[in-house]
Structures are given as structure tokens and as C-alpha cells.
CSV table of C-alpha atoms in Angstrom, one decimal:
chain,number,residue,atom,x,y,z
A,1,MET,CA,122.0,-16.9,-24.1
A,2,THR,CA,121.5,-20.4,-25.5
A,3,THR,CA,120.6,-23.1,-23.0
A,4,PRO,CA,123.3,-25.8,-23.1
A,5,ALA,CA,122.2,-29.3,-24.0
A,6,LEU,CA,122.1,-32.0,-21.3
A,7,THR,CA,124.8,-34.6,-21.6
A,8,ALA,CA,124.7,-38.3,-20.6
A,9,ARG,CA,126.7,-37.4,-17.5
A,10,ASP,CA,124.1,-34.8,-16.5
A,11,TRP,CA,121.3,-37.4,-16.8
A,12,THR,CA,123.3,-40.1,-15.0
A,13,ARG,CA,124.3,-37.9,-12.1
A,14,SER,CA,120.8,-36.6,-11.6
A,15,THR,CA,119.3,-40.0,-11.8
A,16,VAL,CA,121.7,-41.5,-9.2
A,17,ALA,CA,121.0,-38.6,-6.9
A,18,GLY,CA,117.3,-38.5,-7.6
A,19,MET,CA,116.9,-42.1,-6.6
A,20,ALA,CA,116.3,-40.6,-3.1
A,21,SER,CA,112.7,-39.9,-4.3
A,22,TYR,CA,112.3,-43.4,-5.7
A,23,LEU,CA,113.4,-45.0,-2.4
A,24,ASP,CA,111.3,-42.5,-0.3
A,25,ALA,CA,108.2,-43.4,-2.3
A,26,ALA,CA,109.0,-47.2,-2.3
A,27,ALA,CA,109.6,-47.1,1.5
A,28,ILE,CA,106.3,-45.4,2.2
A,29,VAL,CA,104.1,-47.4,-0.2
A,30,SER,CA,105.8,-50.7,0.8
A,31,THR,CA,105.1,-50.0,4.5
A,32,GLY,CA,101.4,-49.2,3.7
A,33,THR,CA,101.0,-52.6,1.9
A,34,ALA,CA,103.4,-54.7,4.0
A,35,LEU,CA,101.7,-53.8,7.3
A,36,VAL,CA,98.4,-55.0,5.9
A,37,LEU,CA,100.1,-58.3,4.8
A,38,PHE,CA,101.8,-58.6,8.2
A,39,GLN,CA,98.5,-58.2,10.1
A,40,ASP,CA,97.7,-61.9,10.7
A,41,ASP,CA,101.2,-63.5,11.1
A,42,LEU,CA,102.6,-60.8,13.3
A,43,GLY,CA,99.4,-60.0,15.1
A,44,LEU,CA,99.1,-56.3,14.2
A,45,ASP,CA,95.9,-54.5,15.1
A,46,THR,CA,94.7,-51.2,13.6
A,47,LEU,CA,96.3,-49.1,16.3
A,48,GLN,CA,99.7,-50.7,15.8
A,49,ILE,CA,99.4,-50.1,12.1
A,50,GLY,CA,98.6,-46.5,12.8
A,51,VAL,CA,101.6,-46.2,15.2
A,52,LEU,CA,104.0,-47.8,12.8
A,53,SER,CA,102.9,-45.6,10.0
A,54,SER,CA,103.2,-42.5,12.2
A,55,LEU,CA,106.6,-43.6,13.3
A,56,LEU,CA,107.8,-43.9,9.7
A,57,THR,CA,106.6,-40.4,9.0
A,58,LEU,CA,108.2,-39.0,12.2
A,59,SER,CA,111.5,-40.7,11.3
A,60,ILE,CA,111.4,-39.2,7.9
A,61,ALA,CA,110.9,-35.8,9.5
A,62,ALA,CA,113.8,-36.3,11.9
A,63,GLY,CA,116.0,-37.3,9.0
A,64,ALA,CA,115.0,-34.4,6.8
A,65,LEU,CA,115.6,-31.9,9.6
A,66,THR,CA,119.1,-33.2,10.5
A,67,GLY,CA,120.2,-34.5,7.1
A,68,GLY,CA,119.6,-31.2,5.4
A,69,ARG,CA,121.7,-29.3,7.9
A,70,LEU,CA,124.5,-31.9,7.8
A,71,GLY,CA,124.5,-31.7,4.0
A,72,ASP,CA,125.0,-27.9,4.2
A,73,ARG,CA,127.7,-28.2,6.8
A,74,PHE,CA,129.7,-31.2,5.6
A,75,GLY,CA,128.7,-31.7,1.9
A,76,ARG,CA,126.2,-33.5,-0.2
A,77,ARG,CA,128.2,-36.6,-1.0
A,78,ILE,CA,129.0,-37.9,2.5
A,79,VAL,CA,125.4,-37.5,3.7
A,80,PHE,CA,123.8,-39.2,0.7
A,81,SER,CA,126.2,-42.1,0.9
A,82,LEU,CA,125.7,-42.8,4.6
A,83,THR,CA,121.9,-42.6,4.2
A,84,MET,CA,121.9,-45.5,1.7
A,85,VAL,CA,123.8,-47.6,4.2
A,86,LEU,CA,121.1,-47.0,6.9
A,87,LEU,CA,118.3,-47.5,4.4
A,88,ALA,CA,119.6,-50.9,3.3
A,89,LEU,CA,120.1,-52.0,6.9
A,90,GLY,CA,116.6,-50.9,7.9
A,91,ALA,CA,114.9,-52.5,4.9
A,92,GLY,CA,116.8,-55.7,5.4
A,93,LEU,CA,115.7,-55.8,9.1
A,94,LEU,CA,112.0,-55.3,8.0
A,95,ALA,CA,112.3,-58.1,5.4
A,96,ALA,CA,113.4,-60.4,8.2
A,97,ALA,CA,111.1,-59.1,10.9
A,98,ALA,CA,109.9,-61.8,13.3
A,99,GLY,CA,107.8,-59.6,15.5
A,100,PRO,CA,106.6,-56.0,16.1
A,101,ILE,CA,109.9,-54.9,17.8
A,102,MET,CA,111.9,-55.5,14.6
A,103,LEU,CA,109.2,-53.6,12.7
A,104,TYR,CA,109.6,-50.6,14.9
A,105,ILE,CA,113.4,-50.5,14.6
A,106,GLY,CA,113.3,-51.1,10.9
A,107,VAL,CA,110.7,-48.4,10.2
A,108,VAL,CA,112.8,-45.9,12.2
A,109,LEU,CA,115.9,-46.7,10.1
A,110,ILE,CA,114.3,-46.5,6.7
A,111,GLY,CA,112.3,-43.4,7.6
A,112,TYR,CA,115.3,-41.5,9.0
A,113,ALA,CA,117.5,-42.5,6.0
A,114,SER,CA,115.1,-41.6,3.3
A,115,GLY,CA,114.3,-38.3,5.1
A,116,ALA,CA,117.9,-37.3,5.4
A,117,ASP,CA,118.7,-38.2,1.9
A,118,LEU,CA,116.1,-36.2,0.1
A,119,PRO,CA,117.2,-32.5,0.7
A,120,VAL,CA,120.9,-33.1,0.0
A,121,SER,CA,120.3,-35.1,-3.1
A,122,LEU,CA,118.0,-32.5,-4.6
A,123,ALA,CA,120.4,-29.8,-3.7
A,124,LEU,CA,123.2,-31.6,-5.6
A,125,ILE,CA,121.0,-32.0,-8.7
A,126,ALA,CA,120.1,-28.3,-8.8
A,127,GLU,CA,123.7,-27.2,-8.1
A,128,GLU,CA,125.3,-29.3,-10.7
A,129,ALA,CA,122.7,-28.7,-13.5
A,130,PRO,CA,123.7,-26.7,-16.5
A,131,PRO,CA,122.3,-23.1,-16.6
A,132,GLY,CA,118.6,-23.2,-17.6
A,133,GLN,CA,118.3,-27.0,-17.1
A,134,ALA,CA,118.0,-27.2,-13.3
A,135,GLY,CA,114.2,-27.3,-13.3
A,136,LYS,CA,114.1,-30.2,-15.8
A,137,LEU,CA,116.6,-32.3,-13.8
A,138,VAL,CA,115.0,-31.6,-10.4
A,139,GLY,CA,111.7,-32.6,-12.1
A,140,LEU,CA,113.4,-35.9,-13.0
A,141,SER,CA,113.3,-36.8,-9.3
A,142,GLN,CA,109.6,-36.7,-9.4
A,143,VAL,CA,109.5,-39.2,-12.3
A,144,LEU,CA,111.7,-41.4,-10.2
A,145,TRP,CA,109.3,-40.9,-7.2
A,146,PHE,CA,106.4,-42.2,-9.4
A,147,GLY,CA,108.7,-45.0,-10.5
A,148,GLY,CA,109.2,-46.1,-6.9
A,149,ILE,CA,105.4,-46.2,-6.4
A,150,ILE,CA,104.8,-48.2,-9.6
A,151,ALA,CA,107.6,-50.6,-8.9
A,152,THR,CA,106.2,-51.3,-5.5
A,153,GLN,CA,102.7,-51.7,-6.7
A,154,LEU,CA,103.7,-54.1,-9.4
A,155,LEU,CA,105.4,-56.2,-6.8
A,156,SER,CA,102.3,-55.9,-4.7
A,157,ILE,CA,100.2,-57.4,-7.5
A,158,VAL,CA,102.4,-60.4,-7.6
A,159,VAL,CA,102.9,-60.9,-3.9
A,160,GLY,CA,99.6,-59.5,-2.6
A,161,ASP,CA,98.1,-62.9,-1.8
A,162,LEU,CA,101.2,-64.3,-0.1
A,163,GLY,CA,100.6,-62.9,3.3
A,164,SER,CA,103.7,-61.9,5.3
A,165,ILE,CA,106.0,-63.3,2.6
A,166,GLY,CA,104.7,-60.7,0.3
A,167,GLY,CA,105.6,-57.9,2.8
A,168,ARG,CA,109.1,-59.3,3.1
A,169,VAL,CA,109.5,-59.3,-0.7
A,170,LEU,CA,108.5,-55.6,-0.8
A,171,TYR,CA,111.1,-54.6,1.8
A,172,ALA,CA,113.8,-56.8,0.1
A,173,HIS,CA,113.2,-54.7,-3.0
A,174,VAL,CA,113.9,-51.5,-1.1
A,175,ALA,CA,117.1,-53.0,0.4
A,176,VAL,CA,118.5,-54.2,-2.9
A,177,VAL,CA,117.9,-50.9,-4.7
A,178,ALA,CA,119.5,-49.0,-1.8
A,179,VAL,CA,122.7,-51.1,-2.1
A,180,VAL,CA,122.8,-50.6,-5.8
A,181,VAL,CA,122.3,-46.8,-5.4
A,182,LEU,CA,125.1,-46.7,-2.8
A,183,LEU,CA,127.6,-48.3,-5.1
A,184,LEU,CA,126.7,-45.8,-7.9
A,185,ARG,CA,126.8,-42.8,-5.6
A,186,LEU,CA,130.4,-43.6,-4.5
A,187,ARG,CA,131.4,-42.4,-8.0
A,188,VAL,CA,129.5,-39.1,-7.8
A,189,PRO,CA,131.8,-36.1,-6.9
A,190,GLU,CA,130.9,-33.4,-4.4
A,191,SER,CA,128.7,-30.4,-5.6
A,192,SER,CA,131.0,-27.9,-7.1
A,193,LYS,CA,128.8,-25.0,-6.0
A,194,TRP,CA,128.7,-26.2,-2.4
A,195,VAL,CA,132.6,-26.4,-2.5
A,196,ALA,CA,132.8,-22.9,-4.0
A,197,SER,CA,130.3,-21.4,-1.5
A,198,ARG,CA,132.1,-23.0,1.4
A,199,GLU,CA,135.4,-21.6,0.2
A,200,LYS,CA,133.9,-18.1,-0.1
A,201,LEU,CA,132.5,-18.4,3.4
A,202,THR,CA,135.9,-19.4,4.9
A,203,GLN,CA,137.6,-16.5,3.0
A,204,THR,CA,135.6,-14.1,5.2
A,205,GLY,CA,137.3,-15.5,8.3
A,206,SER,CA,134.5,-17.8,9.4
A,207,HIS,CA,135.4,-21.2,10.9
A,208,HIS,CA,132.1,-22.6,9.9
A,209,THR,CA,131.3,-24.6,6.7
A,210,ALA,CA,127.7,-23.4,6.5
A,211,LEU,CA,125.7,-20.3,7.1
A,212,SER,CA,124.1,-19.7,10.5
A,213,LEU,CA,120.5,-20.9,11.0
A,214,ARG,CA,119.5,-17.4,11.9
A,215,GLU,CA,119.9,-16.5,8.2
A,216,LEU,CA,117.1,-18.9,7.4
A,217,VAL,CA,114.6,-17.2,9.7
A,218,ALA,CA,115.5,-13.6,9.0
A,219,GLY,CA,115.2,-11.2,6.1
A,220,PRO,CA,113.9,-12.4,2.7
A,221,TYR,CA,114.0,-16.1,3.5
A,222,LEU,CA,111.4,-16.2,6.3
A,223,LEU,CA,108.3,-15.7,4.3
A,224,PRO,CA,109.1,-18.4,1.6
A,225,LEU,CA,110.1,-20.8,4.4
A,226,LEU,CA,106.8,-20.4,6.3
A,227,GLY,CA,104.8,-20.4,3.0
A,228,LEU,CA,106.4,-23.6,1.8
A,229,ILE,CA,106.0,-25.3,5.2
A,230,THR,CA,102.2,-24.4,5.1
A,231,PHE,CA,101.8,-25.6,1.6
A,232,TYR,CA,103.7,-28.9,1.9
A,233,ALA,CA,102.5,-29.8,5.4
A,234,LEU,CA,98.8,-29.5,4.5
A,235,VAL,CA,98.9,-31.1,1.1
A,236,ASN,CA,101.2,-33.8,2.4
A,237,ILE,CA,98.5,-34.9,5.0
A,238,VAL,CA,96.4,-35.9,2.0
A,239,ALA,CA,99.2,-37.5,0.0
A,240,ASN,CA,100.5,-39.3,3.0
A,241,THR,CA,97.0,-40.6,3.8
A,242,LYS,CA,96.5,-42.0,0.3
A,243,GLY,CA,100.0,-43.4,0.1
A,244,GLN,CA,100.1,-45.1,3.4
A,245,PHE,CA,96.5,-46.1,3.8
A,246,GLY,CA,95.4,-46.6,0.2
A,247,THR,CA,95.6,-50.4,0.5
A,248,PHE,CA,93.9,-50.2,3.9
A,249,LEU,CA,91.0,-48.4,2.4
A,250,TYR,CA,90.5,-50.8,-0.4
A,251,VAL,CA,90.7,-53.9,1.9
A,252,ASN,CA,89.2,-52.8,5.2
A,253,VAL,CA,86.7,-50.2,4.1
A,254,ALA,CA,85.7,-50.9,0.5
A,255,GLY,CA,85.9,-54.7,1.0
A,256,SER,CA,88.3,-55.4,-1.9
A,257,THR,CA,91.7,-57.1,-2.0
A,258,VAL,CA,95.4,-56.1,-2.0
A,259,ALA,CA,95.7,-57.2,-5.6
A,260,VAL,CA,92.8,-55.0,-6.8
A,261,ALA,CA,94.2,-52.0,-4.9
A,262,SER,CA,97.6,-52.5,-6.4
A,263,THR,CA,96.3,-52.9,-9.9
A,264,ILE,CA,94.3,-49.7,-9.8
A,265,SER,CA,97.2,-47.9,-8.3
A,266,VAL,CA,99.6,-49.0,-11.0
A,267,ILE,CA,97.2,-47.8,-13.7
A,268,THR,CA,96.7,-44.4,-12.2
A,269,GLN,CA,100.3,-43.9,-11.2
A,270,CYS,CA,101.3,-44.5,-14.9
A,271,LEU,CA,99.3,-41.4,-15.6
A,272,GLY,CA,101.3,-39.6,-13.0
A,273,VAL,CA,104.5,-40.6,-14.6
A,274,LEU,CA,103.4,-39.2,-18.0
A,275,LEU,CA,102.4,-36.0,-16.3
A,276,ALA,CA,105.7,-35.9,-14.3
A,277,VAL,CA,107.6,-36.1,-17.7
A,278,TRP,CA,105.4,-33.3,-19.0
A,279,PHE,CA,106.2,-31.3,-15.9
A,280,MET,CA,109.9,-31.6,-16.8
A,281,ARG,CA,109.1,-30.0,-20.2
A,282,ILE,CA,107.0,-27.0,-18.8
A,283,VAL,CA,108.7,-26.3,-15.4
A,284,ASP,CA,111.3,-23.9,-16.9
A,285,GLY,CA,108.6,-22.0,-18.9
A,286,ARG,CA,106.3,-19.1,-18.1
A,287,ASN,CA,103.1,-21.1,-17.7
A,288,ARG,CA,104.3,-23.0,-14.6
A,289,LEU,CA,101.7,-21.5,-12.3
A,290,ARG,CA,98.9,-22.2,-14.7
A,291,TRP,CA,99.7,-25.9,-14.7
A,292,TYR,CA,99.9,-25.7,-10.9
A,293,LEU,CA,96.4,-24.4,-10.8
A,294,PHE,CA,95.2,-27.2,-13.0
A,295,GLY,CA,96.8,-29.7,-10.8
A,296,ALA,CA,95.4,-28.1,-7.6
A,297,THR,CA,91.9,-28.3,-9.1
A,298,CYS,CA,92.3,-32.0,-9.7
A,299,TYR,CA,93.6,-32.5,-6.2
A,300,VAL,CA,90.5,-30.9,-4.7
A,301,LEU,CA,88.2,-33.0,-6.9
A,302,ALA,CA,90.0,-36.1,-5.8
A,303,MET,CA,88.9,-35.5,-2.2
A,304,ALA,CA,85.5,-34.2,-3.0
A,305,ILE,CA,84.5,-37.3,-5.0
A,306,VAL,CA,85.0,-39.7,-2.1
A,307,ALA,CA,83.5,-37.2,0.4
A,308,VAL,CA,80.3,-37.0,-1.6
A,309,VAL,CA,80.0,-40.6,-3.0
A,310,GLY,CA,81.6,-42.5,-0.1
A,311,VAL,CA,84.3,-45.1,-0.1
A,312,THR,CA,83.8,-47.7,-2.9
A,313,VAL,CA,86.3,-49.3,-5.2
A,314,TRP,CA,85.1,-47.0,-8.1
A,315,SER,CA,85.1,-43.8,-6.1
A,316,LEU,CA,88.6,-44.6,-4.8
A,317,ALA,CA,89.8,-45.4,-8.4
A,318,ILE,CA,88.4,-42.1,-9.8
A,319,SER,CA,89.9,-40.2,-6.9
A,320,ALA,CA,93.3,-41.9,-7.6
A,321,ILE,CA,93.2,-40.5,-11.2
A,322,PHE,CA,92.7,-37.0,-10.0
A,323,SER,CA,95.2,-37.4,-7.3
A,324,ALA,CA,97.8,-38.6,-9.8
A,325,ILE,CA,97.3,-35.4,-11.8
A,326,GLY,CA,97.4,-33.2,-8.7
A,327,GLY,CA,100.5,-35.0,-7.3
A,328,ALA,CA,102.4,-34.5,-10.6
A,329,LEU,CA,101.6,-30.8,-11.1
A,330,ALA,CA,100.8,-29.3,-7.7
A,331,PHE,CA,102.6,-31.0,-5.0
A,332,GLU,CA,106.2,-32.3,-4.3
A,333,ALA,CA,107.7,-31.5,-7.7
A,334,MET,CA,106.6,-27.9,-7.4
A,335,LEU,CA,108.0,-27.8,-3.8
A,336,LYS,CA,111.3,-29.0,-5.0
A,337,ILE,CA,111.6,-26.4,-7.7
A,338,TRP,CA,110.5,-23.5,-5.4
A,339,THR,CA,112.9,-24.6,-2.7
A,340,GLN,CA,115.9,-24.5,-5.1
A,341,GLU,CA,114.9,-21.0,-6.3
A,342,ALA,CA,114.2,-19.4,-2.9
A,343,PHE,CA,117.3,-20.2,-0.9
A,344,PRO,CA,121.1,-19.8,-1.4
A,345,THR,CA,123.6,-22.8,-1.6
A,346,LEU,CA,124.6,-23.1,2.0
A,347,LEU,CA,121.1,-22.9,3.3
A,348,ARG,CA,119.3,-24.8,0.5
A,349,ALA,CA,119.4,-28.3,2.0
A,350,THR,CA,118.7,-27.0,5.5
A,351,ALA,CA,115.6,-25.1,4.2
A,352,GLN,CA,114.3,-28.1,2.3
A,353,GLY,CA,115.0,-30.4,5.2
A,354,SER,CA,113.1,-28.0,7.6
A,355,ILE,CA,110.1,-27.9,5.2
A,356,VAL,CA,110.0,-31.6,4.7
A,357,GLY,CA,110.6,-32.3,8.4
A,358,ALA,CA,107.9,-30.0,9.6
A,359,ALA,CA,105.4,-31.4,7.1
A,360,ARG,CA,106.2,-35.0,8.0
A,361,VAL,CA,105.7,-34.3,11.7
A,362,VAL,CA,102.2,-33.0,10.9
A,363,ALA,CA,101.4,-36.0,8.8
A,364,ALA,CA,102.7,-38.4,11.5
A,365,ILE,CA,100.3,-36.9,14.0
A,366,ALA,CA,97.4,-37.3,11.6
A,367,ALA,CA,98.5,-40.9,10.7
A,368,VAL,CA,98.0,-42.2,14.2
A,369,ALA,CA,94.2,-41.8,14.1
A,370,THR,CA,93.7,-42.3,10.4
A,371,PRO,CA,93.0,-46.0,10.3
A,372,THR,CA,90.4,-45.7,13.0
A,373,LEU,CA,88.7,-42.6,11.4
A,374,MET,CA,88.7,-44.2,8.0
A,375,THR,CA,87.0,-47.3,9.3
A,376,ASN,CA,84.3,-45.5,11.4
A,377,ALA,CA,83.7,-42.4,9.4
A,378,PRO,CA,85.3,-42.6,5.9
A,379,ARG,CA,83.2,-39.9,4.2
A,380,ALA,CA,83.6,-37.4,7.0
A,381,THR,CA,87.3,-38.1,7.0
A,382,PHE,CA,87.5,-37.3,3.3
A,383,ALA,CA,85.5,-34.1,3.9
A,384,VAL,CA,88.1,-33.0,6.3
A,385,LEU,CA,90.9,-33.9,3.9
A,386,LEU,CA,89.1,-31.8,1.3
A,387,GLY,CA,89.3,-28.7,3.5
A,388,VAL,CA,92.9,-29.4,4.4
A,389,VAL,CA,94.2,-29.9,0.8
A,390,SER,CA,92.3,-26.7,-0.3
A,391,ALA,CA,94.0,-24.6,2.3
A,392,GLY,CA,97.4,-26.0,1.5
A,393,LEU,CA,97.0,-25.4,-2.2
A,394,ILE,CA,95.9,-21.8,-1.7
A,395,ALA,CA,99.1,-21.3,0.4
A,396,GLY,CA,101.1,-22.8,-2.5
A,397,LEU,CA,99.5,-20.3,-4.9
A,398,PHE,CA,100.7,-17.4,-2.8
A,399,VAL,CA,104.2,-18.9,-2.6
A,400,GLY,CA,104.4,-19.4,-6.3
A,401,ARG,CA,103.5,-15.8,-6.9
A,402,GLY,CA,106.0,-14.6,-4.3
A,403,VAL,CA,109.0,-16.6,-5.5
A,404,GLN,CA,110.8,-14.9,-8.4
A,405,ARG,CA,110.0,-16.9,-11.6
A,406,HIS,CA,112.0,-17.0,-14.8
A,407,ASN,CA,112.1,-19.3,-17.8
A,408,HIS,CA,114.7,-21.4,-16.0
A,409,LEU,CA,115.7,-22.0,-12.4
A,410,ARG,CA,117.9,-19.2,-11.2
A,411,ASP,CA,121.5,-20.4,-11.0
A,412,ASP,CA,123.8,-19.4,-8.1
A,413,ASP,CA,126.0,-17.8,-10.8
A,414,THR,CA,123.4,-15.1,-11.6
A,415,ASN,CA,124.2,-11.7,-10.3
A,416,ALA,CA,121.2,-11.5,-7.9
A,417,GLN,CA,122.1,-14.9,-6.3
A,418,VAL,CA,125.8,-14.1,-5.9
A,419,GLU,CA,124.9,-10.7,-4.4
A,420,ALA,CA,122.5,-12.3,-1.9
A,421,GLU,CA,125.1,-14.8,-0.8
A,422,ARG,CA,127.8,-12.1,-0.5
A,423,ASN,CA,125.5,-10.1,1.7
A,424,ILE,CA,124.9,-13.1,4.0
A,425,GLU,CA,128.6,-13.9,4.2
A,426,GLU,CA,129.5,-10.3,5.1
A,427,ARG,CA,127.0,-10.4,8.0
A,428,THR,CA,128.4,-13.7,9.1
């Protein structure tokens, strides 16, 4: 069977939905830089920076856990529209923050909104993709994720020496993009596969619009769920640390400036974009796991370099190059693909939300103490991160071998997927 070509409508719909990844990255990186810029004017100490960073991550976790379930119950469209409203409000509040209280409230809003948005948006992309093209379109969200990082870092180069004004500009960028995405999403129809699966479920006599949560923790779905939680939670500790505290390391540990940190990050993230585009080309092929292993090796090297050499501008820059490769080939993009493959339509967003939520809780706990640890024992901290990322990547390798792999993402219209959903519906 010939794989159908992607149309302009496919690309547009996937881009509008995939902006969840752009905004997630922009919110996290903006917070990491803005809190440093707010230090003097708003009187923030290292503990408050750690608490605010942790609160952002916890809010993302809460959003992912509830948003994914709501998306499976009530549809993708209504959830990913409401999340944009909350994100715009939260970012606007942060841009106008006059003290720590406003920072706390704003961080909760943007964290919850971005967390709730991600699982439903990715589910819609996969469900509306033409047969054999879902992997490429889901991979597009990773390109947008890098785009969010780069756009934020470019802004940081310009406003990095403006103090708290620079932080307000970063959050204003997030607010404006969220409003634009909201307007575009109002034109996106509901996922046809979600509608069809819900109708099939109601035909069985069920009064529910989604499958029971017990289906997610039973039978064939439990092992991939636990494996993906382990993989994403452990690797995300490292990614979250570098994303939220990268500027902190350059300024407060390596003795550099925000502008230098942002410049290096933009350069290395451009490499990540190129690799994310490459990932879109190879993700539906047979060599996916080999590329994952290459990315995993780079991720391990990224931590090892700093653990051995120590925290300097150059060691952080080299580490960032390897992290960009690892992040593109062996982290979130791969998680997104495996999640779409492993779970049926009416559990897909719930599963992904559970995975992301659990991982962000773990990262939030780690983030509280990270600034203090980085300041007092940076090499030892990176040695611990080396062990953490290695364990997570090994778990990912086992998941990759366990999930059924084909030259394209399995569509819900394949016989195996239809049969799996029919069995669940009969038990429900």
C-alpha cells in the first residue's frame, strides 16, 4: 500500500496542535531565565528560585494528569482550546508581576495549562494523520519544541541585560503566542478517530465517553505504561535541570552572563532542530532504535563531560551540543511516538498524561534542591545526573524493543488495533 502524501491541511493542523510543544518549551526556558532576571528587583533568593521552578514542574504534572483524562472523556478540541486561555492569562500575569505572589500564581497557571495541553494535542495529531505519516507529524511537534527554546533564547540575547524588564518581555512572548494559537485552534475540528471510538463505545450500552482507567493498568498496557514512566521520569530530570537551570549554571556557577548563556544555547539548539527534522525522516523506518542508541550515547557523554571536567563555560557548551543530539533522538520525541503506538484511542491521552505527569512530579522534587546543589557541589551533581540518565535510557531501550515497531506508526484502523479496542469495549 502506497503511503499517501501529506497535504497543506495536514501540515497546518499538525502545526497548530503541535504548538503545545513550542509553548511548553518556551514556558520552561522563559521561567529559567526570567527568574534570574527577577532576582534583584523582586528580591528572589536561590531557595525561592528553586521553589518556583519546582512549582512550575508540579503544575505541568497536574495539568498532564487531568488534561489527558479530560481529553479522552470530552474530546481533544475543547481541552486544547481552554488550555490556551489559561496559558495566556498566566503568562500575562507573570509579565506584569510586581512581587513573588504574582509569580507563584502565574507559574501555576502556565504550568497547568501547558501540561494539560500536551497529551490531547499529540493525540489529535496522531489520530488525524494519514496512514503511514503519523510518526512524521508527531515528530513535527519536536521541531516546534526546539523552536520554542530557540525563540526564547534569541529573546534572551536581546533582553538579557535589561534586568526584570527582560523577564517581562519573555513572558509577554508566551502570552502573545498563546493568544494566536487559541484563535487558530478554534478552526480545528474534533479528532475523527476520537468521535468514532466514542460512538463505538456508546453502542455497547456504556454511558461513558472514555474507557475505564482500570484498562490502563491491566493487561497489555501496564508494562509499556510503567516502562515509559521510568524512561521519561529519569531522563526528564536531566532535561529539566538543563532547561530550567542552564542560565543559573552559566551565571552563578561558571561566572558568565545571561547573554553568553543564551548565545551558546541558541547555537546548540539549532543543531537540535536539524536533528529533529532528521528524526521526522527516519522515525517511520526500521532503524529507529539504532538512532535512539546513538542519541542515548550522546546524552550520557553530555553528563560525563561536566562531571569529569567541572562546570566551566566550555564544558557546559560541549555538554549542550551532546544534549541537543540526545534530546532530539532519545528523549521526548521518542516518548511521543511510543505513546501513540502503545495505547488505543480512548486511553491515549490519559496514558500520555499519566506518563508526563509522573515524570514532572519527579523532576519537581529534584528541582527544589538543584540550585543549592549546583552551587555547592556542581561536579558531584552532574555525576549523579550521569547515573540517572543512564538508567532512564536503558529503560527506554527495553520499551523500544517491547513496543511493536513497523515502518509507520500503527493506525487505529489496522486490524490489530481495532481488535484490541473491540476487546476492551466488550469488557466495559
